[in-house]
mmCIF file of C-alpha atoms in Angstrom:
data_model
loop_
_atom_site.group_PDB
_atom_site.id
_atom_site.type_symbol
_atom_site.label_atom_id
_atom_site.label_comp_id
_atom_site.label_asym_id
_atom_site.label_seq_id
_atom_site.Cartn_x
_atom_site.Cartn_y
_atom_site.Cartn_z
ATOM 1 C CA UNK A 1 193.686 158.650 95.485
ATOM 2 C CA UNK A 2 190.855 157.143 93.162
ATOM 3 C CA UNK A 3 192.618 154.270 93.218
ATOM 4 C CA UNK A 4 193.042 153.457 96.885
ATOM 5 C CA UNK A 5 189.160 154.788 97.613
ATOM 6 C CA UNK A 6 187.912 152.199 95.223
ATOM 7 C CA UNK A 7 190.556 149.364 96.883
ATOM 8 C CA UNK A 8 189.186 150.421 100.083
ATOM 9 C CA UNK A 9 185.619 149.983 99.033
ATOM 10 C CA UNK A 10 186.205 146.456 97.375
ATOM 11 C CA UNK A 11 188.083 145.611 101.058
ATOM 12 C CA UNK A 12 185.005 146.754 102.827
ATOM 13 C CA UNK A 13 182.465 144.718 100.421
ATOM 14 C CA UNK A 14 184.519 141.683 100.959
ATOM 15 C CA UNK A 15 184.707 141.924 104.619
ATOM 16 C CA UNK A 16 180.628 142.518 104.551
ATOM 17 C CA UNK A 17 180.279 138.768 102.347
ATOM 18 C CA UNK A 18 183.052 137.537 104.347
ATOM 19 C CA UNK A 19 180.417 135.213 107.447
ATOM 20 C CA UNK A 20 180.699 136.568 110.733
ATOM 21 C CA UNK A 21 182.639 134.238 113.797
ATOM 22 C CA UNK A 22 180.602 132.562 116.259
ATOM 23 C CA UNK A 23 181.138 135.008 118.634
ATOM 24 C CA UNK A 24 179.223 135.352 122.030
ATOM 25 C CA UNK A 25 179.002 137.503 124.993
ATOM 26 C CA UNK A 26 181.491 136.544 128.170
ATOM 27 C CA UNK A 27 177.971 136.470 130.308
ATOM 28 C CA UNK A 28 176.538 133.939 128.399
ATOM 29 C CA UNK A 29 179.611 131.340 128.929
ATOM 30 C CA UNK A 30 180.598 132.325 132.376
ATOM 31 C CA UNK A 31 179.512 133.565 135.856
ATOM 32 C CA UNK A 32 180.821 135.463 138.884
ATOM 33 C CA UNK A 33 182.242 132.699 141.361
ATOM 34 C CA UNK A 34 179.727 132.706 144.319
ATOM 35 C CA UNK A 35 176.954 133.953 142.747
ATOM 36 C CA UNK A 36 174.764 131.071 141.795
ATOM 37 C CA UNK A 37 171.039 129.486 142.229
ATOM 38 C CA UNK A 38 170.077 127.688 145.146
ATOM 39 C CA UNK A 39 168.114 124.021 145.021
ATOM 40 C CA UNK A 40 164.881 124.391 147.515
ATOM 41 C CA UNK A 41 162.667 121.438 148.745
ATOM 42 C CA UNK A 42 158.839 120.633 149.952
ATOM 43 C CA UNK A 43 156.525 118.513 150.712
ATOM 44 C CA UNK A 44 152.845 118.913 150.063
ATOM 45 C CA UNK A 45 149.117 117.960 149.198
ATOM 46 C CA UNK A 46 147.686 118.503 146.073
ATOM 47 C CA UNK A 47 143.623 118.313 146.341
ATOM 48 C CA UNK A 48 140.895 118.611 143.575
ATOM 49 C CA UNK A 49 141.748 115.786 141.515
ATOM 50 C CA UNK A 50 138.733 114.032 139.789
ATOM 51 C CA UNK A 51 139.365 110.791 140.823
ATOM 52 C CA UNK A 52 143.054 110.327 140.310
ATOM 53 C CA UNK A 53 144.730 111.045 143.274
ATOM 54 C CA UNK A 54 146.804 108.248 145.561
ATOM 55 C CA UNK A 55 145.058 105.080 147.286
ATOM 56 C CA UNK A 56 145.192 105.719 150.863
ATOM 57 C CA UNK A 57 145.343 101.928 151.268
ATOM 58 C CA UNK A 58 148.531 102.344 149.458
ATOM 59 C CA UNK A 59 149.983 105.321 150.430
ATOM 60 C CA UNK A 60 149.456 105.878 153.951
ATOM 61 C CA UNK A 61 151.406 108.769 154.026
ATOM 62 C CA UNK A 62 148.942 110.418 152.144
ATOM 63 C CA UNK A 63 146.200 109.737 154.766
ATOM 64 C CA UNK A 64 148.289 110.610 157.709
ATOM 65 C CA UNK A 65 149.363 114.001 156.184
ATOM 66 C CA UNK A 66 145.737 114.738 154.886
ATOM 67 C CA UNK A 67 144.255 113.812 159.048
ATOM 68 C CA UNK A 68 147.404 116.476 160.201
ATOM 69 C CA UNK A 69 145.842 118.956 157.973
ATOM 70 C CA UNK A 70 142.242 118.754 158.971
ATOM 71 C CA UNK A 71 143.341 118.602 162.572
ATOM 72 C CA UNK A 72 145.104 121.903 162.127
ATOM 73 C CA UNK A 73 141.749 123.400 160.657
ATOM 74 C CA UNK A 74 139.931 121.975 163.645
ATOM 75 C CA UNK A 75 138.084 118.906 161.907
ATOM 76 C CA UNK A 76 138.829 115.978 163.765
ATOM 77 C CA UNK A 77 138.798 112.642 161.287
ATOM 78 C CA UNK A 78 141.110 110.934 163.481
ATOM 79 C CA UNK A 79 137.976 107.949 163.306
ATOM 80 C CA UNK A 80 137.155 108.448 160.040
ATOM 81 C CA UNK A 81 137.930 105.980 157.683
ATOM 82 C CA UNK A 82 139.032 108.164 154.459
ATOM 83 C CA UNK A 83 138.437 106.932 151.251
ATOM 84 C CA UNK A 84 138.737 109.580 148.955
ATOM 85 C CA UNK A 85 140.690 109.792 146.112
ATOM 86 C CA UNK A 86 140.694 113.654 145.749
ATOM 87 C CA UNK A 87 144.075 114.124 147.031
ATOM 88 C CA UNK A 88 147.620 113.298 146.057
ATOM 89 C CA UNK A 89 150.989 113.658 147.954
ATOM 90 C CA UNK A 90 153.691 115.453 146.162
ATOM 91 C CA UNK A 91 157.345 116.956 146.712
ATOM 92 C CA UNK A 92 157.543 120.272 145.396
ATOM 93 C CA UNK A 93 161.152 121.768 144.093
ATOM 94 C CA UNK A 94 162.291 124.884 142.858
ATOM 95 C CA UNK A 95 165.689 126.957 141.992
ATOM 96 C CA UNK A 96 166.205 129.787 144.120
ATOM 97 C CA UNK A 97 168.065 132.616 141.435
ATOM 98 C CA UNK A 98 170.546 134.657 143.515
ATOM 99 C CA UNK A 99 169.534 138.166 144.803
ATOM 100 C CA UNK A 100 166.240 137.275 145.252
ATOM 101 C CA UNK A 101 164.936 139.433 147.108
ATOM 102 C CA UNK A 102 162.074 138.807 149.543
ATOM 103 C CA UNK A 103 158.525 138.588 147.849
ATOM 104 C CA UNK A 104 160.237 137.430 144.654
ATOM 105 C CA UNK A 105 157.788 134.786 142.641
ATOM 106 C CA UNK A 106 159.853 131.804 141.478
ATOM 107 C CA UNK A 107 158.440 128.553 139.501
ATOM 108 C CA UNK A 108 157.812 125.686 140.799
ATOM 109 C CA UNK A 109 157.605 121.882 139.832
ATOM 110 C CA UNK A 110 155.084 119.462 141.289
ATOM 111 C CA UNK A 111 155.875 115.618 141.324
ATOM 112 C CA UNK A 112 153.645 112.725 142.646
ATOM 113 C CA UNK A 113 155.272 110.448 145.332
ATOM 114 C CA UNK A 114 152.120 107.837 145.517
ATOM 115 C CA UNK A 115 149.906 105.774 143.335
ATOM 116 C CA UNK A 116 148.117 109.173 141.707
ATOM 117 C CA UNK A 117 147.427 108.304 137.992
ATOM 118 C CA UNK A 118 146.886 112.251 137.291
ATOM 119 C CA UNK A 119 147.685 115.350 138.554
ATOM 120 C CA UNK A 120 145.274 116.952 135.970
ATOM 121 C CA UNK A 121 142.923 119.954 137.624
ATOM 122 C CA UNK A 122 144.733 119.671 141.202
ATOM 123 C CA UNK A 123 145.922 122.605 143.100
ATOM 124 C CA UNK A 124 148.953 122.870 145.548
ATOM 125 C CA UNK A 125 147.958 123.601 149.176
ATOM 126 C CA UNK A 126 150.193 126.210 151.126
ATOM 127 C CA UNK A 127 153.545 124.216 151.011
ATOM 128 C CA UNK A 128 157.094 125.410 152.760
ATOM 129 C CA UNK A 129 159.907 124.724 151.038
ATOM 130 C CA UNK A 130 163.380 124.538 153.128
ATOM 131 C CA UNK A 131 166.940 124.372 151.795
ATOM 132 C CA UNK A 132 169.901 122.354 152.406
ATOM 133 C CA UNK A 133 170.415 124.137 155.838
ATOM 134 C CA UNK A 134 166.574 123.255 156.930
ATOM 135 C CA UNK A 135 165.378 126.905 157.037
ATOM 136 C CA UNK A 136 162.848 127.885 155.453
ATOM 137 C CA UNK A 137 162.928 130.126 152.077
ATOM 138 C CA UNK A 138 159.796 130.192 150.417
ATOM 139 C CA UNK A 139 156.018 129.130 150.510
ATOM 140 C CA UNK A 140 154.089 127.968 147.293
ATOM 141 C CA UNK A 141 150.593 127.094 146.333
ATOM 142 C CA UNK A 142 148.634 127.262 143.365
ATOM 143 C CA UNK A 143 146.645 125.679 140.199
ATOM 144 C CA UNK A 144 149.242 122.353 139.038
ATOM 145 C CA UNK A 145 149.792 122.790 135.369
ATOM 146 C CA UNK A 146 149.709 119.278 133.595
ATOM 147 C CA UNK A 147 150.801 118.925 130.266
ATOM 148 C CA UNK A 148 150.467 115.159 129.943
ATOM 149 C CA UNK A 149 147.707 113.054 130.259
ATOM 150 C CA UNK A 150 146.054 109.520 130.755
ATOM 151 C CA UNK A 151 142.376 107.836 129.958
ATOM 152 C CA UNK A 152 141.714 104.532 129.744
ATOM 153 C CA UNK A 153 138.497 102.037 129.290
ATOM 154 C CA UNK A 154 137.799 98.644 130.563
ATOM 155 C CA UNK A 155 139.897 96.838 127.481
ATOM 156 C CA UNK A 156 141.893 99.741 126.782
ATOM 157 C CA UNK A 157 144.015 102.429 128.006
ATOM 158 C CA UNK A 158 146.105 105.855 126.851
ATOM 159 C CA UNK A 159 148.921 107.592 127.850
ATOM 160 C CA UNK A 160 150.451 110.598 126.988
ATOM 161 C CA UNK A 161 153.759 112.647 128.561
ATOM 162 C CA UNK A 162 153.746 112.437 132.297
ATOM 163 C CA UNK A 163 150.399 113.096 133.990
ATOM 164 C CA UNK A 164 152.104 112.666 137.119
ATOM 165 C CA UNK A 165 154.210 115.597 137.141
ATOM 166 C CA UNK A 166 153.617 119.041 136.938
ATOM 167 C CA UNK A 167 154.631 122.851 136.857
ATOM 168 C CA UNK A 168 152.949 126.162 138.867
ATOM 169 C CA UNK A 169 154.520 129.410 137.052
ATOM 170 C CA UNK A 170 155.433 131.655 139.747
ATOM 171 C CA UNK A 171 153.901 129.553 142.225
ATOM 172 C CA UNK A 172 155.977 130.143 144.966
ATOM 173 C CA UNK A 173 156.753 133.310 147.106
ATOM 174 C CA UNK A 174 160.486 133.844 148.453
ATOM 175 C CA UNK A 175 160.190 134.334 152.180
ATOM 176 C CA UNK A 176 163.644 134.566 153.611
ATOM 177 C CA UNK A 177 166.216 136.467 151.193
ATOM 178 C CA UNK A 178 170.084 134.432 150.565
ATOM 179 C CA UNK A 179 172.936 136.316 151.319
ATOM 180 C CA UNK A 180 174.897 137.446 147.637
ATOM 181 C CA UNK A 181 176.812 139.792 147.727
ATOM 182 C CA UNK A 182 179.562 140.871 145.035
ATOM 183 C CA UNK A 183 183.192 140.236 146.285
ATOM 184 C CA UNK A 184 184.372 144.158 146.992
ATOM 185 C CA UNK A 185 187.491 143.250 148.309
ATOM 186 C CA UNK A 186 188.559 143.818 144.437
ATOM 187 C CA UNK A 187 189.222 140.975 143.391
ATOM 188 C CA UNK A 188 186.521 138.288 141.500
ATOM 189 C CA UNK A 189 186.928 135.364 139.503
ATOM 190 C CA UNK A 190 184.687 134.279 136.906
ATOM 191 C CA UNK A 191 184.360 130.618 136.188
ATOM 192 C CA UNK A 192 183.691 129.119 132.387
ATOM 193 C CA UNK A 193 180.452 126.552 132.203
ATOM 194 C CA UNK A 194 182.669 124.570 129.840
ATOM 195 C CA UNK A 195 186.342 124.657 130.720
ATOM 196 C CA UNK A 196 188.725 124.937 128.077
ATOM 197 C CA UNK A 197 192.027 126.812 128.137
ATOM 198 C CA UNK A 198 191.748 128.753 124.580
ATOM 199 C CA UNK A 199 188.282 130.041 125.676
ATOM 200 C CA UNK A 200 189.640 131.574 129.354
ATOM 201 C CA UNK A 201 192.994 133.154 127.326
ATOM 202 C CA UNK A 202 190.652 135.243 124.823
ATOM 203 C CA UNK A 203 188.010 136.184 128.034
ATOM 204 C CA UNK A 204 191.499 137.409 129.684
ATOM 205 C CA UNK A 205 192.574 139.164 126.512
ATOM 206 C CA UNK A 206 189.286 140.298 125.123
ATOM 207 C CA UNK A 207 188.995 142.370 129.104
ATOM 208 C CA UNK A 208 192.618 143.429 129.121
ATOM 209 C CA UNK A 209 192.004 145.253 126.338
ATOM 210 C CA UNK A 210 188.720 146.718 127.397
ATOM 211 C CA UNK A 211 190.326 147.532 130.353
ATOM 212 C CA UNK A 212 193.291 149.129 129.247
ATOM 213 C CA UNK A 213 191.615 151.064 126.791
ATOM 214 C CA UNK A 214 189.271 152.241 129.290
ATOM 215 C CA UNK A 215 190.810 152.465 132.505
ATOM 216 C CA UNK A 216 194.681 152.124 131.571
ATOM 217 C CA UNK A 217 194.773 149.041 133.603
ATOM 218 C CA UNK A 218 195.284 145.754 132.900
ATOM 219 C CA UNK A 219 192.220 143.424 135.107
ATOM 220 C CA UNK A 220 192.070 140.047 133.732
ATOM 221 C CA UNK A 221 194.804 136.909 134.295
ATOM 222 C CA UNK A 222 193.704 133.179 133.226
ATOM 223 C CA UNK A 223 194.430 131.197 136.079
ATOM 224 C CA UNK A 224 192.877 127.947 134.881
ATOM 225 C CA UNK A 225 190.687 126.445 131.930
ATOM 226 C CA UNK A 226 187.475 127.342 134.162
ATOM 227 C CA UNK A 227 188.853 130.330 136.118
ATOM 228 C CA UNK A 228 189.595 134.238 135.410
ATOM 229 C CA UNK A 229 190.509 136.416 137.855
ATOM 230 C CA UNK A 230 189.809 139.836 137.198
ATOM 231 C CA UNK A 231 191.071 142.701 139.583
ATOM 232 C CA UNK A 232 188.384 145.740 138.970
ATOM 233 C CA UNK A 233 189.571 149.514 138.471
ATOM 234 C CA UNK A 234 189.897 151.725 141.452
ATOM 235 C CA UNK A 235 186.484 153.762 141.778
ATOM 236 C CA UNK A 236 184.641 151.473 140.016
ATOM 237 C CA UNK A 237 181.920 149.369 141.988
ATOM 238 C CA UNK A 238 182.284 145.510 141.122
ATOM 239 C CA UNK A 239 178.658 145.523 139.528
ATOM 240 C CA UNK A 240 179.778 148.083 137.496
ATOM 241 C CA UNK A 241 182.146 146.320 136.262
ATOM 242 C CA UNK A 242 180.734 142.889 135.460
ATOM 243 C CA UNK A 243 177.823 144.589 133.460
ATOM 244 C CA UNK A 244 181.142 145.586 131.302
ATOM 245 C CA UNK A 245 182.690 142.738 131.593
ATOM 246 C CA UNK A 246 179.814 140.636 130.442
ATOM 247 C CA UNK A 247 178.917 142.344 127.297
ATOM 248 C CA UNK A 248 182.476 142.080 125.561
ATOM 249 C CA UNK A 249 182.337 139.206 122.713
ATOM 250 C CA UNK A 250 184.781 136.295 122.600
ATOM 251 C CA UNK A 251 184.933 133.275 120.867
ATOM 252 C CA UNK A 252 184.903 130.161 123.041
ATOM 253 C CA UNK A 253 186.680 127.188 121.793
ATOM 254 C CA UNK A 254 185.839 123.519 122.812
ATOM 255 C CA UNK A 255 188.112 120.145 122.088
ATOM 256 C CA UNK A 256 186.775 118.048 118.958
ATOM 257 C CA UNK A 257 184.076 115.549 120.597
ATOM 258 C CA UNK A 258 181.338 113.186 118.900
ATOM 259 C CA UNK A 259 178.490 112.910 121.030
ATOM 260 C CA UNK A 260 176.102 109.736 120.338
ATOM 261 C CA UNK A 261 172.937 108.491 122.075
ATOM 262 C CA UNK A 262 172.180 104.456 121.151
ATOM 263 C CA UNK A 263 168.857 104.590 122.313
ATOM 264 C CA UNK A 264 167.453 106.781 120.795
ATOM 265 C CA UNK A 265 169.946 106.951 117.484
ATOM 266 C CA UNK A 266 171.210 110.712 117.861
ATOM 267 C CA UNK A 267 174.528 111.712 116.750
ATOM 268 C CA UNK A 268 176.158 114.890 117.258
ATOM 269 C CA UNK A 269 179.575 115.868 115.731
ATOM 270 C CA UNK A 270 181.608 118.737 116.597
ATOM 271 C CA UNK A 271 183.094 121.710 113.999
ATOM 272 C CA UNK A 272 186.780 120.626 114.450
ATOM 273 C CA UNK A 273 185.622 117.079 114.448
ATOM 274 C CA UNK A 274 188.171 115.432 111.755
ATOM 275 C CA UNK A 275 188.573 111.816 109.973
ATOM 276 C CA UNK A 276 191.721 110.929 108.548
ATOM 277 C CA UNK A 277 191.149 109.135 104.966
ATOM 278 C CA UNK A 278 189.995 105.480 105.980
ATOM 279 C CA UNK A 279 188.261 103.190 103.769
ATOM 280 C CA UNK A 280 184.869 102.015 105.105
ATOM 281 C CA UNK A 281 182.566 99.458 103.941
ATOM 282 C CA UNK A 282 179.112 98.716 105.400
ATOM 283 C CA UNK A 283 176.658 95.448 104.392
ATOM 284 C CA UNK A 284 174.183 93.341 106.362
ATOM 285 C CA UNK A 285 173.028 90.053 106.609
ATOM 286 C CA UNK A 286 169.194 88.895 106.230
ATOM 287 C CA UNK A 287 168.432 85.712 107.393
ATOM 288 C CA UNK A 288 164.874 85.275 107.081
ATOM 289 C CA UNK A 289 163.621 81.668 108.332
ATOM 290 C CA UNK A 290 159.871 80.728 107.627
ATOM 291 C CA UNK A 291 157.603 78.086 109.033
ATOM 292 C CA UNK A 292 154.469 76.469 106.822
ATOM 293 C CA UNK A 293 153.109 73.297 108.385
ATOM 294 C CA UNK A 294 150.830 70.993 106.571
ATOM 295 C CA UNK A 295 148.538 68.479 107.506
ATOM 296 C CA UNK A 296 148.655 64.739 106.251
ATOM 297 C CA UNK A 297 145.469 62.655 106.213
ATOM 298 C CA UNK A 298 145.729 59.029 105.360
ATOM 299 C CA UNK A 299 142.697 57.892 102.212
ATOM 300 C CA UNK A 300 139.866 57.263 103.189
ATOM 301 C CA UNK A 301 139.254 53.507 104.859
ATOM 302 C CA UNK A 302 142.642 53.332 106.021
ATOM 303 C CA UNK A 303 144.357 52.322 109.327
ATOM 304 C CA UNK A 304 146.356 55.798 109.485
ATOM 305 C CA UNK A 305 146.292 58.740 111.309
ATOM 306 C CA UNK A 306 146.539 62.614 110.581
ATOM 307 C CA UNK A 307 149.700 64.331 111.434
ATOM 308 C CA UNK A 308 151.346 67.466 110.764
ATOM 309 C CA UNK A 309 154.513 67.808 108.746
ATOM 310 C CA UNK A 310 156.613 70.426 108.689
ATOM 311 C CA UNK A 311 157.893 72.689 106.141
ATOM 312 C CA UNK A 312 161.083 75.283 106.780
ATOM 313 C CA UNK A 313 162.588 77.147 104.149
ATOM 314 C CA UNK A 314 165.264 79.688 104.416
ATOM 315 C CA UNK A 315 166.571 82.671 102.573
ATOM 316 C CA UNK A 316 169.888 84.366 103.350
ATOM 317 C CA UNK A 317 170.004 87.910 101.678
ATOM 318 C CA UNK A 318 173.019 90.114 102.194
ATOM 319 C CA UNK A 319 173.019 93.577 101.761
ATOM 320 C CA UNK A 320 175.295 96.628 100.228
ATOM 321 C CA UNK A 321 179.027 95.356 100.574
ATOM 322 C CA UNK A 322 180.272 98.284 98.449
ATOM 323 C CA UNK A 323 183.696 100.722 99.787
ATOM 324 C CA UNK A 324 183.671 104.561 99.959
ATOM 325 C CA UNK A 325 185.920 106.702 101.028
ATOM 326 C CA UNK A 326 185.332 108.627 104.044
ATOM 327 C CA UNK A 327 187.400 111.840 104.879
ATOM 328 C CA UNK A 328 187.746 115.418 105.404
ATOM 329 C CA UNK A 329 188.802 118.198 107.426
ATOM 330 C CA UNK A 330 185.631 119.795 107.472
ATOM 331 C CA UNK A 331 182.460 119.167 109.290
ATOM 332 C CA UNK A 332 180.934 119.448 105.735
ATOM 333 C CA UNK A 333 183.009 117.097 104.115
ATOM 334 C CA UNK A 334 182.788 114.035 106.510
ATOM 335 C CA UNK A 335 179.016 114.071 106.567
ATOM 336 C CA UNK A 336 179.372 114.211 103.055
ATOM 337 C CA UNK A 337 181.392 111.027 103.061
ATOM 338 C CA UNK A 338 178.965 109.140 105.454
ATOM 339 C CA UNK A 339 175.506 109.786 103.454
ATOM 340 C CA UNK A 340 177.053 108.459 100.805
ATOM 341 C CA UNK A 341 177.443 105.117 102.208
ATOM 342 C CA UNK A 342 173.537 105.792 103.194
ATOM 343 C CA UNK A 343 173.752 104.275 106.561
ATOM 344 C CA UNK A 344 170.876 104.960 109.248
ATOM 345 C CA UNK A 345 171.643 106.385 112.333
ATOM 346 C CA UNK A 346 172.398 102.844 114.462
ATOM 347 C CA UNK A 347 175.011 101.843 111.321
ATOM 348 C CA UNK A 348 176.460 105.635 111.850
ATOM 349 C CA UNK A 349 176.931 104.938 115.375
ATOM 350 C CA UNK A 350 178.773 101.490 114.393
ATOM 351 C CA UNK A 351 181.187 103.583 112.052
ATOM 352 C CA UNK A 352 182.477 106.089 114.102
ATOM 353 C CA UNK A 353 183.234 103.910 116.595
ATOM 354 C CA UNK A 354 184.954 101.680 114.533
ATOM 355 C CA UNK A 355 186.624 104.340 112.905
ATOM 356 C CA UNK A 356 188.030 105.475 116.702
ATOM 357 C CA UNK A 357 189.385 101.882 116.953
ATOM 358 C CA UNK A 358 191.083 102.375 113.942
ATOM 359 C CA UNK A 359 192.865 105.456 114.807
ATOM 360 C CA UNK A 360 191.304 107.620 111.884
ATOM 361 C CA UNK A 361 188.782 109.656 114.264
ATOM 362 C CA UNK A 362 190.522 113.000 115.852
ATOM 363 C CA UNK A 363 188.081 113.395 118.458
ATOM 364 C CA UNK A 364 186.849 112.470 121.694
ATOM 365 C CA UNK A 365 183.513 109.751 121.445
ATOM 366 C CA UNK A 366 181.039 110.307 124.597
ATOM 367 C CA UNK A 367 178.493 107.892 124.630
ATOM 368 C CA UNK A 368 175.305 108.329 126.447
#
């Protein structure tokens, strides 16, 4: 009996070192079909601006929605000629969450449509913003928030982020509530944000045997790689059921991809990302070509003239040349094998996708 306690403990302390999976919640890598966010649309003024707002000259649209407003206030400046530069045009957008309910506060972002240098210190007037149907779903106004900014002098000039663009937290105020409502015909499907069909066969089994545990019912089929349907328990409402639903832990899968970014020199390589053993070598060529010109002056008392003679020389220098080895089945392994060539992030690039040409790289390359 000793003996199997102290096996059991020595189990247990192994299983506590052993590291954990990467397992995550089914709410966090799916949603309930139908339920989903909702894209909403205005257009605006934003006033206050010290100076940096758009050119009426060169927006008119500006000046023609800025006369519409005072007319509506009862200030005619129909003869006026407006010059300031107070005042910028702007479309305001926001994302709608489902089951908002009216009186909800959402976020807002502001974006210049004219010659505005700065949305810095302006404020949103009372804006409407409609949806795809053309109603009308929420009003916004507020203090722009600007993270960026720009200055500049009369040789000089600074720029930072994008002073033209900007954000009002809770800024706008839902006015007309969008019809979600859970499916309670008993039947829902949730649908994967990445598709793959390991990851929607353990959500099916991972709720089949909640479920059947639970209720002694099996709810969950896989129907696709971004589709599960699930048919809920009798006498249980569907919200009750997605709240258990969504807290049961799976662990999603994905196919083997290499993500890589040439502009900016970003490289991202999956887990199951794998290299059959290929031999890689990686050099460059310097060619460096300099130009020294010299002038020639004839003695002194002589017929001649100056002239300039030039003087080229050029050194070729080539770079590294050397073979390694790159392989592995592990993530570990085959950035092991490509430091030690010691290539920068553009050679990298180069590499892999020479190494896909070749047939050694067992994974899908999206460039971006």
């Amino acid at each position: 009996m000793r003996f199997l306690f102290a096996c059991a403990l020595a189990l247990a302390a192994l299983l506590a070192l052993a590291p954990a999976q990467a397992a995550v919640r089914i709410k966090d890598i799916s949603s309930v079909k139908g339920v989903r966010d909702n894209q909403l649309i205005g257009y605006g003024l934003v006033v206050g601006l010290q100076g940096t707002g758009d050119t009426l000259q060169n927006a008119p649209f500006t000046g023609q929605s800025l006369q519409a407003m005072m007319d509506r206030m009862g200030v005619n400046v129909r003869s006026a000629n407006l010059r300031t530069r107070n005042v910028a045009a702007v479309m305001v957008t926001a994302d709608l969450p489902p089951f908002a309910a009216r009186g909800a506060r959402v976020d807002v972002t502001v974006s210049s449509m004219g010659d505005a240098t700065s949305l810095m210190g302006g404020t949103l007037l009372l804006t409407t913003m409609s949806g795809a149907d053309g109603k009308i779903y929420a009003v916004s106004q507020g203090a722009v928030s600007v993270t960026g900014f720009a200055t500049q002098g009369q040789a000089e000039s600074l720029t930072q982020g994008v002073p033209t663009a900007g954000h009002i937290s809770n800024g706008a105020t839902v006015e007309r509530e969008i019809v979600s409502r859970m499916p309670d015909e008993g039947v829902m499907n949730l649908e994967l944000r990445n598709p793959d069909f390991a990851t929607a066969v353990r959500i099916a089994d991972a709720i089949n045997a909640y479920s059947w545990a639970r209720y002694r019912h099996h709810a969950a089929v896989a129907q696709s790689p971004n589709s599960v349907a699930l048919s809920r328990p009798l006498r249980v409402s569907p919200t009750h059921f997605i709240a258990e639903v969504g807290e049961l832990m799976v662990e999603p899968d994905a196919p083997a991809r290499v993500v890589i970014d040439s502009r900016t020199g970003t490289v991202v390589i999956g887990l199951d990302v794998q290299i059959s053993p290929v031999a890689v070598t990686q050099g460059t060529l310097t060619v460096r070509v300099t130009e020294t010109p010299q002038a020639s002056q004839p003695n002194p008392f002589a017929r001649g003239r100056t002239v300039v003679t030039p003087q080229t020389q050029i050194n070729a220098e080539e770079g590294g040349g050397w073979v390694a080895v790159i392989g592995g089945r592990s993530l570990k392994g085959l950035v092991h094998g490509l430091n030690r060539i010691g290539a920068k992030p553009p050679t990298i690039i180069a590499i892999l996708q020479s190494i896909k040409a070749a047939g050694a790289l067992q994974a899908e390359i999206i460039a971006q």
